[in-house]
Amino acid sequence: MRGCNLRCPYCYNTELVEARDAAIFVPIHEILAHLKKRANVLSGFVISGGEPLCQPDLVRRLILEARALGYKIKLDTNGMFPDRLQKLLDDSAARPDYIALDVKTSPARYKELSQAGGNAPQAQEAAASLAFETFSEKIIRSIKIVSSLADDAREFRTVLYPPLVARAEIEEIAALLPADANWYFAKFQNNHCLCAAAENVAPYTDEEEAALVDLARSKISGAELR
C-alpha cells in the first residue's frame, strides 16, 4: 500500500514510500478481482507497504473482502500506529491471522527515522498523529501488543543496517521482545535506497552479520538471518 510515515534511509520501496505517481498503483477493485479469481489457487494474502495502517479503513476493507474468499491474512507494519493495530486485533471480523512487526532500531533512535511532512495526504495525517506520542513510545507499545499474540501468529523483523543496528541496539531490542519471539534479520542492500547516502554505506560482512545474529540468539533463541 502507498505512503509511509517513516523515512528509513535504507528502504528499497521508494515508489511506495514516496507515492508520487498514482498511475503505477493498482486500484482496489482490481486487487479484489484478482483475489476472487485466484481464490482456489492462493491461500494467503499479505498486506504490506509502505505502511498499511496509514490507511486503516482500507486495510479493514481488504481484510474483510479477502477473508470472505477464504484467505488467511498477514499484516506487515512498522509499529507507529499502536492504537490502530490494537483496534484491528480487537475486531474479530478483521483481525489478521499473522502480524509481522518491523523493529528498525532501539526505541530511543526512532526519531532519526522521522520525516518532515510527507507528500501524500495519508502521510501528512500520519505524521501529525505522531506528535501526540513519541516514536519510542509507539514502537514499545506495538512490541507489547504483538508480543501478546501466540508465537505462531507473530514475528519481529530487523534490517542489519550498520548505522542503525549494531551490538548495543540488538541488546536493547532483545530486552523488549518475548523470549519465544521469532526474530528475523535481513541483510542490508546498498542499492535503490530511499536515501542516496545509504548507498554509500558498506553492508556488514558475512562474519559481522553472523556475530550480530549470534548475539541476538543468545538473548532470543528464535533469532535468525533470513
XYZ file of C-alpha atoms in Angstrom:
226
model
C 0.000 0.000 0.000
C 1.183 3.504 -0.821
C 2.550 6.004 1.662
C 4.611 5.729 4.831
C 5.113 7.872 7.912
C 8.774 6.883 8.351
C 11.793 7.615 6.202
C 14.184 4.728 6.783
C 17.304 5.628 4.765
C 17.869 2.047 3.580
C 14.288 1.448 2.415
C 14.123 -0.008 -1.098
C 10.358 0.525 -1.551
C 10.945 4.056 -2.792
C 7.934 4.110 -5.107
C 5.613 3.028 -2.285
C 7.022 5.392 0.318
C 7.131 8.493 -1.844
C 3.856 7.565 -3.624
C 4.240 10.346 -6.156
C 2.884 8.657 -9.281
C -0.619 7.319 -8.659
C -0.629 5.733 -12.104
C 1.782 2.989 -11.027
C -0.609 1.690 -8.357
C -3.277 -0.963 -8.810
C -6.853 0.112 -7.940
C -8.519 -1.703 -5.054
C -11.227 -3.182 -7.256
C -8.533 -4.863 -9.379
C -6.895 -6.356 -6.282
C -10.222 -7.751 -5.125
C -10.973 -9.106 -8.581
C -7.602 -10.870 -8.643
C -8.184 -12.371 -5.197
C -11.551 -13.675 -6.290
C -10.144 -15.131 -9.499
C -7.297 -16.898 -7.678
C -9.196 -17.976 -4.580
C -8.921 -21.665 -5.461
C -5.159 -21.397 -6.045
C -3.848 -18.956 -3.443
C -4.369 -19.359 0.294
C -2.720 -16.293 1.844
C -2.944 -12.535 1.380
C -0.205 -10.214 2.674
C -0.908 -6.521 3.247
C 2.337 -4.590 3.229
C 3.703 -1.238 2.121
C 4.765 1.472 2.744
C 2.807 1.443 5.959
C -0.682 -0.068 5.573
C -2.025 1.449 8.784
C -1.679 4.929 7.314
C -4.991 3.873 5.718
C -6.739 1.794 8.409
C -10.212 1.799 6.836
C -8.820 0.456 3.591
C -6.862 -2.221 5.439
C -10.030 -3.358 7.177
C -11.919 -3.498 3.886
C -9.199 -5.565 2.246
C -9.116 -7.997 5.166
C -12.883 -8.444 5.208
C -13.064 -8.983 1.446
C -10.119 -11.401 1.373
C -11.317 -13.351 4.390
C -14.747 -13.777 2.817
C -12.935 -15.512 -0.048
C -11.190 -17.881 2.359
C -7.766 -16.260 2.557
C -5.501 -16.206 5.600
C -4.288 -12.657 6.271
C -0.816 -11.376 7.154
C -0.205 -7.725 8.011
C 3.220 -6.060 7.849
C 3.539 -2.923 9.974
C 6.182 -0.520 11.271
C 4.539 -0.195 14.676
C 3.910 3.533 14.550
C 0.136 3.143 14.956
C -0.354 1.025 18.088
C -3.927 2.230 18.619
C -4.940 1.305 15.076
C -3.160 -2.026 15.399
C -4.928 -2.824 18.664
C -8.294 -1.801 17.225
C -7.760 -4.185 14.317
C -6.798 -7.035 16.632
C -9.854 -6.382 18.802
C -12.127 -6.675 15.750
C -12.918 -10.381 15.402
C -14.033 -9.958 11.796
C -10.934 -8.053 10.693
C -8.253 -9.500 12.981
C -5.219 -10.562 10.895
C -4.076 -14.156 11.257
C -0.423 -13.111 11.431
C 1.446 -9.893 12.241
C 4.990 -9.045 11.161
C 6.341 -6.084 13.134
C 9.420 -4.269 11.888
C 11.693 -3.129 14.705
C 14.077 -0.773 12.946
C 16.471 0.064 15.769
C 16.426 0.735 19.510
C 13.414 2.850 20.565
C 15.483 5.894 21.517
C 16.822 6.142 17.960
C 13.440 6.122 16.199
C 13.441 9.902 15.997
C 16.182 9.502 13.377
C 13.598 7.884 11.093
C 11.145 10.782 11.178
C 10.027 12.587 8.062
C 9.259 16.251 7.666
C 5.701 16.277 6.423
C 5.327 13.792 3.588
C 3.816 14.275 0.165
C 0.739 12.040 0.306
C -2.304 13.128 2.362
C -2.142 9.852 4.294
C 1.489 10.519 5.185
C 0.706 14.061 6.343
C -2.116 12.832 8.556
C 0.097 10.046 9.865
C 2.929 12.431 10.702
C 0.522 14.704 12.591
C -0.692 11.793 14.702
C 2.871 11.074 15.815
C 3.028 14.411 17.628
C 0.889 13.086 20.483
C 3.268 10.303 21.406
C 6.971 9.845 20.799
C 8.295 7.412 18.248
C 9.960 5.395 21.010
C 6.729 5.122 22.997
C 4.849 3.946 19.921
C 7.254 1.166 18.986
C 7.427 -0.054 22.593
C 3.621 -0.217 22.750
C 3.416 -2.033 19.440
C 6.006 -4.568 20.574
C 3.892 -5.252 23.649
C 0.742 -5.624 21.545
C 2.330 -8.056 19.095
C 4.069 -9.925 21.925
C 0.653 -10.712 23.402
C -0.195 -12.826 20.349
C 0.536 -16.543 20.137
C 4.076 -17.255 18.954
C 2.787 -18.792 15.704
C 0.836 -15.619 14.909
C 3.668 -13.103 15.016
C 7.219 -12.269 14.053
C 9.645 -9.406 14.522
C 11.993 -8.205 11.770
C 15.134 -6.091 11.757
C 17.319 -4.983 8.838
C 21.034 -5.096 9.619
C 21.744 -1.519 8.550
C 25.094 -0.635 10.179
C 24.358 2.992 11.142
C 21.167 1.962 12.989
C 21.727 -1.620 14.143
C 24.860 -2.704 15.996
C 25.506 -4.666 19.186
C 24.016 -2.040 21.516
C 20.782 -1.779 19.501
C 20.395 -5.549 19.284
C 20.736 -5.866 23.049
C 18.172 -3.103 23.611
C 15.671 -4.596 21.156
C 16.154 -8.093 22.605
C 15.263 -6.795 26.060
C 11.846 -5.751 24.729
C 10.941 -8.936 22.849
C 9.294 -12.026 24.334
C 11.609 -14.967 24.981
C 9.739 -17.057 22.391
C 9.939 -14.406 19.660
C 10.596 -15.305 16.058
C 13.114 -12.552 15.300
C 14.243 -12.422 11.679
C 17.170 -10.371 10.442
C 17.555 -9.191 6.857
C 20.741 -8.193 5.069
C 21.125 -4.540 4.157
C 21.384 -3.998 0.395
C 23.017 -0.695 -0.542
C 21.173 -0.121 -3.793
C 17.877 1.548 -4.742
C 17.776 3.124 -1.270
C 15.340 5.849 -0.290
C 18.266 7.976 0.916
C 21.103 8.283 -1.585
C 23.655 8.481 1.228
C 22.658 4.983 2.358
C 24.004 3.614 -0.907
C 27.480 4.637 0.250
C 27.154 2.577 3.440
C 29.028 -0.717 3.326
C 26.872 -3.667 4.437
C 28.119 -5.875 7.230
C 30.396 -8.687 6.150
C 29.117 -12.248 6.482
C 31.253 -12.661 9.592
C 29.934 -9.451 11.162
C 26.339 -10.440 10.382
C 26.859 -13.861 11.914
C 28.289 -12.304 15.077
C 25.313 -9.960 15.451
C 22.782 -12.734 14.868
C 24.630 -14.930 17.365
C 24.373 -12.108 19.889
C 20.648 -11.833 19.238
C 20.257 -15.607 19.528
C 21.991 -15.563 22.906
C 19.097 -13.383 24.091
C 16.245 -14.703 21.900
C 16.620 -18.319 20.768
C 14.375 -17.786 17.760
C 16.652 -15.170 16.185
C 17.980 -15.958 12.723
C 19.154 -14.422 9.465
C 16.579 -14.772 6.697
